[in-house]
Amino acid sequence: MLEEQGKDDKYSVHYHLRAPHGLINDPNGLVYFNKQYHVFFQWNPEGTTHENKTWGHAVSDDLIEWDYLEPALKPTDWFDKNGCYSGSAFEKDGKLYLFYTGNVRNAEGGRESYQCLAVSEDGVHFEKKGPLFEHPKMYTAHLRDPKIWKEDETYWMVLGAQTEDLKGTALVYRSPDILNWTFEGEFMDALPDFGYMWECPDVLKLENKDVFVFSPQGIEPEGVMYQNIFQTGYVLGQFQDGKFHSDNEDFVEMDRGFEFYAPQSFKDDKGRTIVFGWMGAMPPEEEAAVPTIKDGWIHHLSLPREVKVQNNRLIQQPVDELKLLRLQSSDILGYISQIEKVRFNTPEQEIECVWKEEPASFAWTLRNEVAVSYEAAEKQLTVERTNWLTSKRETRSVYLDAPLTALRVFLEDSSMELYVNGGREVFSLRYFNEQRTDLWEWQNDNWKEHVSQLTVHEL
Ligand code: FRU
């Protein structure tokens, strides 16, 4: 087992999953196997740059306490020598199958990609089986991130891809036995013109809906939308006979904050569909300036979120187990009218605020850094932080589809997730600020009027 290093690093996170050191990016191979949760992750154990990608490995009984195991996959073979890239896991007959992309730079400096398999009996040691098939010719070498699921007796695989005329797309393969795969064609029944590459596609089979989640690259900003370097979002519809038929072509951003990318889902033994994302994707200059690099680590994953579809929206809520983090809970509704600020006692907290009627416009400041504001006329919710590279304030916003009624904030030393209206919207972000305080402050008392629940949990 790897030692737990770095927990006391400056700006470290304690309940978000990070790597022991080095760089972490996408969650991979999420699975409940042999009575444990397994999270694999893109990991550069040798530095804080995007190189040497192995599959890091952490296991947990409860999604709260994680143990690091040795990396499951290392880039040591001809078919993955420049990185064991993202992919997924599937259990069959008591064995764990990992599907991943072998990234190869050839002698001419060009890219080659191989969709590879590795198999394990114990969920700890993996035997590589090498590439599974040859790629169809009509696509570039940007073919990666296999995600597997099973329906009736058929195994399906969706892959992120790029057409020869440089459009993002996704491809489908099918298999009767998880080993032999045949190419079925494009995943979407109609290909929207949407970016130059789709990364990390995923198909969520929820009770009443299928959801296609993917991370397109090359989408231009449009109003308050698509403000990050790369986006992640979803389309609702139905997957049938190898094609995804979307209900309407709406692509909805899954997270409205600054850092959320390349999520992956899995079903656990309780039947829940849980998603982890990567709270990292940022422009290269910003990434290079992240202050944790000095301590030899960078980035972390999002909280595990249980997802459902309600009223044509993906609802994301932190899994119930996160309540185990609560050390002390203070119900402050009774005296909130008399106080001008709240001082936190511990570095990490969760705040729950519920309104019985829509509040008037307001602004909160958390830890002298992150501002959360609501403009009631437009139902616009905005989060603002200081960019650590430019020192400028910057915002992300969403126009809610219903009045604001609930906010749930998870705060750590350099990280925040904000769940709005029971998870109909989420904002995830990092922040780095030498002058951060332990205060929650507000500009005026507008927000207090219709509050019906107000709890601060020290974590
Ligand atoms: C997404 C991604 C994947 C790729 C992996 C490499 O962040 O670019 O498409 O497999 O990261 O680390």
mmCIF file of C-alpha atoms and ligand atoms in Angstrom, residues 25-26 42 50 53 84-87 101 144-145 197 199-200 217 261-262 278, ligand 1:
data_model
loop_
_atom_site.group_PDB
_atom_site.id
_atom_site.type_symbol
_atom_site.label_atom_id
_atom_site.label_comp_id
_atom_site.label_asym_id
_atom_site.label_seq_id
_atom_site.Cartn_x
_atom_site.Cartn_y
_atom_site.Cartn_z
ATOM 1 C CA ASN A 25 -6.639 13.823 -13.915
ATOM 2 C CA ASP A 26 -9.605 11.725 -15.068
ATOM 3 C CA GLN A 42 -5.013 9.118 -14.534
ATOM 4 C CA HIS A 50 0.717 15.610 -18.237
ATOM 5 C CA LYS A 53 0.152 8.462 -17.291
ATOM 6 C CA CYS A 84 -2.183 4.303 -20.181
ATOM 7 C CA TYR A 85 -4.995 6.701 -20.991
ATOM 8 C CA SER A 86 -8.553 6.788 -19.679
ATOM 9 C CA GLY A 87 -11.038 3.956 -19.703
ATOM 10 C CA THR A 101 -6.453 3.538 -24.362
ATOM 11 C CA ARG A 144 -9.879 7.019 -26.816
ATOM 12 C CA ASP A 145 -11.556 6.551 -23.446
ATOM 13 C CA MET A 197 -12.976 16.100 -30.261
ATOM 14 C CA GLU A 199 -13.420 12.975 -24.751
ATOM 15 C CA CYS A 200 -14.591 10.562 -22.089
ATOM 16 C CA GLN A 217 -13.314 20.219 -26.929
ATOM 17 C CA TYR A 261 -14.215 17.651 -16.530
ATOM 18 C CA ALA A 262 -14.107 14.067 -17.809
ATOM 19 C CA TRP A 278 -11.895 15.667 -12.394
HETATM 20 C C1 FRU B 1 -9.238 13.823 -20.634
HETATM 21 C C2 FRU B 1 -8.107 13.084 -21.323
HETATM 22 C C3 FRU B 1 -8.579 11.809 -21.968
HETATM 23 C C4 FRU B 1 -7.313 11.003 -22.020
HETATM 24 C C5 FRU B 1 -6.652 11.368 -20.726
HETATM 25 C C6 FRU B 1 -5.148 11.410 -20.768
HETATM 26 O O1 FRU B 1 -8.803 14.677 -19.623
HETATM 27 O O2 FRU B 1 -7.462 13.938 -22.256
HETATM 28 O O3 FRU B 1 -9.200 11.981 -23.222
HETATM 29 O O4 FRU B 1 -7.577 9.624 -22.106
HETATM 30 O O5 FRU B 1 -7.139 12.650 -20.388
HETATM 31 O O6 FRU B 1 -4.631 11.651 -19.492
#
